[in-house]
Every structure is written in C-alpha cells, then in structure tokens.
Coordinates of N, CA and C in Angstrom, one line a residue:
X1 N 0.6 -1.1 0.0 CA 0.1 0.1 -0.1 C 1.1 0.3 0.3
X2 N 0.5 1.8 -0.5 CA 1.6 3.2 -1.3 C 1.1 4.8 -0.1
X3 N 0.4 4.4 0.3 CA -0.2 5.3 1.8 C 0.5 4.8 2.8
X4 N 1.1 3.7 3.0 CA 2.0 3.6 4.6 C 3.7 3.3 4.0
X5 N 4.0 3.9 3.2 CA 5.2 4.0 2.5 C 6.1 4.8 3.0
X6 N 7.4 4.8 3.3 CA 8.0 5.5 4.5 C 8.2 6.6 3.4
X7 N 8.8 6.5 2.3 CA 9.2 7.7 1.2 C 8.4 8.9 0.3
X8 N 6.9 8.4 0.7 CA 6.3 9.0 0.0 C 5.3 9.6 2.2
X9 N 5.7 8.8 3.0 CA 4.9 9.9 4.0 C 4.9 11.5 4.2
X10 N 6.3 12.1 3.4 CA 6.7 13.4 4.0 C 5.6 14.3 3.0
X11 N 5.7 13.9 2.1 CA 4.4 14.8 0.7 C 3.6 14.4 1.2
X12 N 2.5 13.3 2.4 CA 1.5 13.6 2.5 C 1.4 13.5 3.0
X13 N 1.7 14.0 4.3 CA 1.5 14.9 5.7 C 1.8 16.4 4.8
X14 N 3.0 17.1 4.0 CA 2.9 18.0 3.2 C 1.0 18.3 2.7
X15 N 0.5 17.5 1.7 CA -0.4 17.6 1.3 C -1.5 17.5 2.1
X16 N -1.9 16.8 3.2 CA -2.6 16.8 4.4 C -2.5 18.1 4.6
X17 N -1.9 18.7 5.7 CA -1.7 19.8 6.6 C -1.9 21.4 4.9
X18 N -2.2 21.3 3.5 CA -2.1 22.2 2.8 C -3.5 21.7 2.8
X19 N -4.3 20.4 2.5 CA -5.8 20.4 2.9 C -6.0 20.9 3.2
X20 N -5.9 20.4 4.8 CA -6.9 20.9 6.1 C -6.4 22.8 5.8
X21 N -5.7 23.6 5.8 CA -4.6 24.7 5.7 C -6.8 25.0 5.2
X22 N -6.2 25.1 3.2 CA -7.8 25.5 2.7 C -9.0 25.4 3.0
X23 N -9.3 24.2 3.8 CA -9.8 24.3 4.2 C -10.8 24.9 5.7
X24 N -9.3 25.0 6.6 CA -9.8 26.5 7.9 C -9.4 27.6 7.0
X25 N -9.2 28.3 6.0 CA -9.2 29.1 5.6 C -10.5 29.4 4.6
X26 N -11.0 28.3 4.2 CA -12.6 28.6 3.7 C -13.0 28.9 4.7
X27 N -12.9 28.3 5.6 CA -13.7 27.6 7.1 C -13.9 29.4 7.3
X28 N -12.7 29.3 7.6 CA -12.6 31.1 8.7 C -13.2 32.4 7.5
X29 N -12.7 32.4 6.9 CA -12.9 33.2 5.8 C -14.0 33.3 4.8
X30 N -14.9 32.3 4.2 CA -15.8 32.3 3.4 C -17.4 32.0 4.4
X31 N -16.8 30.5 5.0 CA -18.2 29.7 5.2 C -18.7 30.3 6.6
X32 N -17.4 30.6 7.8 CA -18.0 31.4 9.1 C -18.7 33.0 9.0
X33 N -18.3 33.7 8.3 CA -18.3 35.6 8.2 C -20.1 34.9 7.5
X34 N -20.0 34.1 6.6 CA -21.3 34.1 5.9 C -22.6 33.5 7.0
X35 N -22.0 32.1 8.0 CA -22.6 31.7 8.5 C -23.3 32.4 9.8
X36 N -22.7 33.8 10.5 CA -22.4 33.9 10.9 C -23.7 35.6 10.4
X37 N -23.5 36.1 9.6 CA -23.9 36.9 9.3 C -25.7 36.6 8.8
X38 N -25.8 35.0 8.4 CA -27.5 34.9 8.7 C -27.5 34.9 10.4
X39 N -26.4 34.1 11.1 CA -27.5 34.4 12.3 C -27.5 36.1 12.5
X40 N -27.1 36.5 11.9 CA -27.4 37.7 13.0 C -28.4 38.3 12.2
X41 N -28.3 38.0 11.8 CA -29.7 38.5 10.2 C -30.9 38.3 11.3
X42 N -30.7 36.6 11.0 CA -32.4 35.6 11.7 C -32.1 36.8 13.3
X43 N -31.1 36.8 13.6 CA -31.0 37.4 15.2 C -32.6 38.8 14.9
X44 N -31.5 39.3 14.3 CA -31.9 41.0 14.3 C -33.6 40.5 13.8
X45 N -33.8 39.5 12.9 CA -35.6 39.3 12.4 C -37.1 38.9 13.9
X46 N -35.7 38.9 14.2 CA -36.6 37.9 15.7 C -36.7 38.9 16.6
X47 N -35.4 40.0 16.8 CA -35.6 40.4 17.8 C -36.8 41.6 17.3
X48 N -36.7 42.0 15.8 CA -37.6 42.9 15.1 C -39.3 42.6 15.3
X49 N -39.7 41.3 15.3 CA -40.5 40.8 15.2 C -41.0 40.9 16.4
X50 N -40.4 40.7 17.5 CA -41.1 40.8 19.2 C -40.9 42.4 19.1
X51 N -40.1 43.0 18.8 CA -40.2 44.0 19.1 C -42.3 44.5 18.3
X52 N -41.4 43.8 17.5 CA -43.1 44.5 17.0 C -44.2 44.1 16.8
X53 N -44.4 42.6 18.1 CA -45.6 41.5 19.2 C -46.1 42.8 19.5
X54 N -44.7 43.4 20.7 CA -44.6 43.7 21.6 C -45.2 44.9 21.3
X55 N -45.0 45.8 20.3 CA -45.7 46.7 20.1 C -47.2 46.7 20.2
X56 N -46.9 45.7 18.6 CA -48.5 45.1 18.5 C -50.2 45.1 19.4
X57 N -49.0 44.3 20.9 CA -49.5 43.9 22.4 C -49.5 45.1 22.8
X58 N -48.9 46.7 23.0 CA -49.2 47.6 23.3 C -50.8 48.7 22.8
X59 N -50.3 48.0 21.6 CA -51.1 48.9 20.8 C -52.7 47.9 21.2
X60 N -52.4 46.9 20.9 CA -53.9 46.0 21.3 C -54.5 46.4 22.9
X61 N -53.7 46.4 23.9 CA -54.3 47.0 25.1 C -54.9 48.5 24.9
X62 N -54.2 49.5 24.6 CA -54.9 50.3 24.7 C -55.5 50.5 23.6
X63 N -56.4 49.7 22.5 CA -57.0 49.5 21.7 C -58.4 49.2 22.6
X64 N -58.6 48.3 23.7 CA -59.0 48.1 24.2 C -59.2 48.7 25.3
X65 N -58.8 49.2 26.2 CA -59.0 50.2 26.9 C -59.8 51.7 26.7
X66 N -59.0 51.8 24.5 CA -60.3 53.2 24.6 C -61.9 52.6 24.5
X67 N -61.2 51.5 23.9 CA -63.1 50.7 23.1 C -63.8 50.3 24.9
X68 N -63.6 50.1 26.1 CA -64.1 49.9 27.1 C -64.7 51.2 27.4
X69 N -63.1 51.9 27.0 CA -64.0 53.5 27.2 C -65.5 53.9 26.9
X70 N -65.1 53.7 25.5 CA -66.2 54.3 24.4 C -67.2 53.2 25.1
X71 N -67.4 51.7 25.6 CA -68.6 50.9 25.0 C -68.6 52.0 26.8
X72 N -68.1 52.0 27.9 CA -69.2 52.2 29.1 C -69.3 53.1 29.1
X73 N -69.4 54.6 28.5 CA -69.5 56.6 28.4 C -70.7 55.7 27.0
X74 N -70.8 54.9 25.9 CA -72.3 54.6 25.3 C -73.3 53.8 26.0
X75 N -72.6 53.5 26.9 CA -74.0 52.7 28.0 C -74.4 53.7 28.7
X76 N -73.3 54.6 29.3 CA -74.2 55.4 30.5 C -75.2 56.4 30.0
X77 N -74.5 56.8 28.3 CA -75.1 57.8 27.4 C -76.6 57.1 27.5
X78 N -76.5 55.8 27.5 CA -77.7 54.9 26.5 C -78.6 54.9 28.3
X79 N -78.2 54.5 28.9 CA -78.5 55.0 30.7 C -79.2 56.2 30.4
X80 N -79.3 57.0 30.5 CA -79.1 58.7 30.5 C -80.5 59.0 30.1
X81 N -80.3 58.6 28.4 CA -81.4 58.7 27.4 C -82.9 57.3 28.0
X82 N -82.8 56.1 28.2 CA -83.7 55.9 29.1 C -84.5 56.3 29.5
X83 N -83.6 56.5 30.7 CA -84.3 57.3 32.0 C -85.0 58.8 31.3
X84 N -84.0 59.8 30.7 CA -85.6 60.7 30.0 C -86.2 60.2 29.5
X85 N -86.4 59.5 28.7 CA -87.6 58.7 27.7 C -88.5 58.1 29.0
X86 N -87.9 57.4 30.4 CA -88.9 57.6 31.3 C -90.0 58.5 31.7
X87 N -88.3 60.0 32.4 CA -89.5 60.6 32.7 C -90.4 61.7 31.5
X88 N -89.9 61.0 30.6 CA -90.8 61.5 29.3 C -92.5 61.4 29.0
X89 N -92.4 60.0 29.3 CA -93.3 59.1 29.3 C -94.0 59.4 30.7
X90 N -93.3 59.2 31.6 CA -94.7 59.3 33.0 C -94.7 60.5 32.8
X91 N -94.1 61.8 32.5 CA -94.5 63.3 32.7 C -96.1 63.1 32.0
X92 N -95.6 62.7 30.0 CA -96.8 62.5 29.1 C -98.0 61.9 29.7
X93 N -97.6 60.9 30.0 CA -98.8 59.8 31.5 C -99.6 60.5 32.4
X94 N -98.9 61.8 33.0 CA -99.8 62.0 33.8 C -100.4 63.2 33.4
X95 N -99.4 64.1 32.3 CA -100.0 64.7 31.5 C -101.8 64.6 31.1
X96 N -101.2 63.4 29.6 CA -102.5 63.1 29.7 C -103.9 62.1 30.5
X97 N -102.8 61.5 31.3 CA -103.8 61.8 32.8 C -105.6 62.8 33.1
X98 N -104.5 63.8 33.4 CA -104.7 65.4 33.9 C -105.8 65.6 32.7
X99 N -105.3 65.5 31.7 CA -106.5 66.5 30.5 C -108.0 65.0 30.4
X100 N -107.6 64.2 30.9 CA -108.8 63.4 30.6 C -109.3 63.7 31.6
X101 N -109.3 63.7 32.5 CA -109.7 64.2 33.5 C -110.4 65.3 33.3
X102 N -109.6 66.1 32.9 CA -110.5 67.6 33.3 C -111.0 67.8 31.7
X103 N -111.0 66.9 30.7 CA -112.4 66.7 29.8 C -113.8 65.4 30.2
X104 N -113.4 64.4 31.4 CA -113.6 63.4 31.6 C -115.3 64.6 32.9
X105 N -114.5 65.1 33.7 CA -115.3 66.4 33.8 C -116.0 67.8 33.8
X106 N -115.5 68.0 32.2 CA -116.4 68.7 31.9 C -117.5 67.9 30.7
X107 N -117.3 67.5 30.8 CA -118.5 66.5 30.2 C -119.4 65.8 30.9
X108 N -118.7 65.7 32.1 CA -119.9 64.7 33.1 C -120.4 66.2 33.9
X109 N -120.0 67.7 33.5 CA -120.5 69.0 34.0 C -121.8 69.3 32.8
X110 N -121.7 69.5 31.9 CA -122.5 69.5 30.5 C -123.5 68.4 30.6
X111 N -123.3 66.8 31.0 CA -124.3 66.3 30.6 C -125.2 66.3 32.3
X112 N -124.8 66.4 33.6 CA -125.5 66.9 34.5 C -126.6 68.2 34.4
X113 N -125.3 69.5 33.5 CA -126.6 70.6 32.8 C -128.1 70.1 32.2
X114 N -127.6 68.9 30.6 CA -128.1 68.5 30.1 C -129.6 67.3 31.4
X115 N -129.0 66.6 32.0 CA -129.6 66.0 32.6 C -130.9 67.3 33.8
X116 N -130.5 68.2 34.1 CA -131.5 68.3 34.7 C -132.5 69.6 34.0
X117 N -132.1 70.1 32.9 CA -132.6 70.7 31.9 C -134.2 69.6 31.0
X118 N -133.3 68.9 31.3 CA -134.2 67.9 30.6 C -135.4 68.0 31.8
X119 N -134.8 67.5 33.2 CA -135.7 67.5 34.5 C -136.3 68.3 34.4
X120 N -136.1 69.4 33.8 CA -137.4 70.6 34.4 C -138.4 70.5 32.9
X121 N -137.8 70.1 32.1 CA -138.5 70.2 30.2 C -139.5 69.2 31.2
X122 N -139.2 67.8 31.6 CA -140.7 67.1 31.7 C -141.5 67.4 32.4
X123 N -140.3 68.3 33.1 CA -141.7 68.6 35.4 C -142.4 69.6 34.3
X124 N -141.9 70.5 33.4 CA -143.1 71.8 32.5 C -144.2 71.1 31.8
X125 N -143.7 70.2 30.9 CA -145.0 69.1 30.5 C -145.6 68.3 31.0
X126 N -145.2 67.7 32.2 CA -145.4 66.8 33.0 C -146.7 67.3 33.4
X127 N -147.9 68.2 34.0 CA -148.8 68.6 34.0 C -150.1 68.0 33.0
X128 N -149.8 68.7 31.1 CA -150.4 69.0 31.1 C -150.9 67.5 29.6
X129 N -149.0 66.2 30.2 CA -149.6 64.8 29.8 C -150.0 64.1 30.4
X130 N -149.8 64.6 31.8 CA -150.5 63.7 32.6 C -152.2 64.1 32.3
X131 N -152.1 65.6 32.5 CA -153.8 65.7 32.1 C -154.1 65.1 31.1
X132 N -153.8 64.8 29.9 CA -154.2 64.3 28.9 C -154.6 62.9 28.5
X133 N -153.2 62.6 29.8 CA -153.8 60.9 29.9 C -154.9 60.5 30.8
X134 N -154.6 61.1 32.0 CA -155.6 60.7 33.0 C -157.3 61.4 32.7
X135 N -156.9 62.1 31.5 CA -159.0 62.2 30.7 C -159.1 60.8 30.3
X136 N -157.9 60.8 29.5 CA -158.3 59.3 28.6 C -158.3 58.9 29.6
X137 N -157.8 58.2 30.5 CA -158.3 57.3 31.6 C -159.8 57.2 32.4
X138 N -159.9 58.7 32.8 CA -161.4 58.8 32.9 C -162.8 58.6 32.3
X139 N -162.7 59.0 31.0 CA -163.3 59.2 30.3 C -163.0 56.7 29.3
X140 N -162.6 56.8 29.6 CA -162.3 54.9 29.4 C -163.1 54.5 31.2
X141 N -163.1 54.7 31.7 CA -163.1 54.9 33.2 C -164.4 54.7 33.7
X142 N -165.0 55.3 33.1 CA -166.3 56.2 33.7 C -167.1 56.1 33.0
X143 N -168.5 55.9 32.9 CA -169.4 55.5 32.1 C -169.8 56.4 31.3
X144 N -170.4 57.0 32.4 CA -170.9 59.0 31.9 C -170.6 59.3 31.8
X145 N -171.0 60.8 30.8 CA -169.7 61.4 29.8 C -170.3 62.5 30.7
X146 N -168.5 63.0 30.7 CA -168.0 64.3 31.5 C -167.1 65.2 30.3
X147 N -168.0 66.5 30.6 CA -167.3 67.0 29.8 C -165.7 67.3 29.9
X148 N -164.9 67.9 29.3 CA -163.5 67.5 29.4 C -163.1 68.8 30.1
X149 N -163.9 70.0 30.2 CA -163.5 71.1 30.4 C -163.2 71.2 32.2
X150 N -164.1 70.1 32.0 CA -164.5 70.0 33.8 C -163.5 69.1 34.5
X151 N -163.7 68.2 33.9 CA -161.9 66.9 34.2 C -160.9 67.4 34.4
X152 N -160.6 68.7 33.1 CA -158.8 69.0 33.3 C -158.8 70.3 34.1
X153 N -159.7 70.4 34.4 CA -159.9 71.4 36.4 C -159.5 70.6 37.4
X154 N -160.7 69.9 37.9 CA -160.3 68.5 38.8 C -158.7 68.1 38.3
X155 N -158.2 67.8 37.4 CA -157.1 67.5 37.2 C -155.6 68.6 37.0
X156 N -155.7 69.8 37.5 CA -155.0 70.8 37.1 C -154.4 71.4 38.2
X157 N -156.0 70.7 38.8 CA -155.9 71.6 40.8 C -155.3 70.3 40.8
X158 N -155.3 69.2 41.1 CA -155.0 67.7 41.9 C -153.0 68.0 41.5
X159 N -152.7 67.9 40.4 CA -151.5 68.1 39.8 C -150.5 69.2 40.6
X160 N -151.4 70.3 40.1 CA -150.4 71.8 41.1 C -150.7 71.3 43.1
X161 N -151.7 70.5 43.4 CA -151.6 70.3 44.6 C -150.3 69.6 45.1
X162 N -149.8 67.9 44.4 CA -148.7 66.8 44.2 C -147.2 68.0 43.9
X163 N -147.6 69.1 43.0 CA -146.2 69.5 42.8 C -146.1 70.7 44.0
X164 N -147.4 71.1 44.1 CA -146.4 72.2 45.2 C -146.2 71.2 46.9
X165 N -146.1 69.8 47.0 CA -146.9 69.6 48.2 C -145.0 68.7 48.2
X166 N -145.0 68.4 46.9 CA -143.6 68.2 46.9 C -142.4 69.3 47.2

C-alpha cells in the first residue's frame, strides 16, 4: 500500500496540511462569516418581530382600553337617554291623565246640566201630559160622559197640589 510507505509519508503530510489549511481558510474566511451574517440577520429579524409583537400588544391593550371606555360611555349615555325617555313618558302619561280627567269632568258637568234641563222640561210638560193621560183614563173608566173642561180643572188642581206638595 502506497500510503504506508515511508518514502511518500512526508509528501502526504505536506498535502494533508495544505488541504486542511485550505479547508480552514475557507471555513474561517468564507463559510463562518456567511453563517455569522445569516445568524445575525435571523437574530435581528427575531428581535424586530418580537419588538413588533410587543408594540402590537401595547396597541391592542390601548385599543381595548379605548373600546372599554367608549363602551362604558355609550352605556352611560344610553342609560341617561332611557331615564330621560322614561321620565318623559311618565310626564306625558300624567299630563294625558290630567287632560282626560278634566275632559271627563267637563263632559260630566255638561251631561248633568243637560239632565237638569231635561228634568225641568219634563216637569214643565208633565202637567199637560198627565192631564191628557188622566182625561183619557177617566173617559174610559167612567161610563157616563163628563165634559173635558171639568175634568181638566179638577186634574189641574190635583196636579198643582201634588207639585206644590213635593
């Protein structure tokens, strides 16, 4: 085997160191800086993404706080509007009840006045109506003929007694 011959051993060692030297120089000058640059880029990218995520987290928290504030403000505003509406409805209801009561009272007074007027009119026409009814009744019940003037005088006197008696 030629690699184990002592005469070629020194040249093999030389080439061994030359190859390893080239590999070392290649690693040291080309491959390691590229890998370092890539790792550095990745590290910067990760840091920027983490910083962005932190920024987004802070923005999200501030947005949530603003949203909660606006929501609470809106709830308070709606509660106030609901209370105002309830008060308005209550006042309107009371006003309508008052107006309705006044209208009903005025209509009741009008109806009472009409009833009194009707009673007065009825009392005015009662003697003549009563006279005609009693005259007709007396003519039917009494077999002999009486004159209408005599019956009306007697009936008028009796009706006047009754009216003055009440």
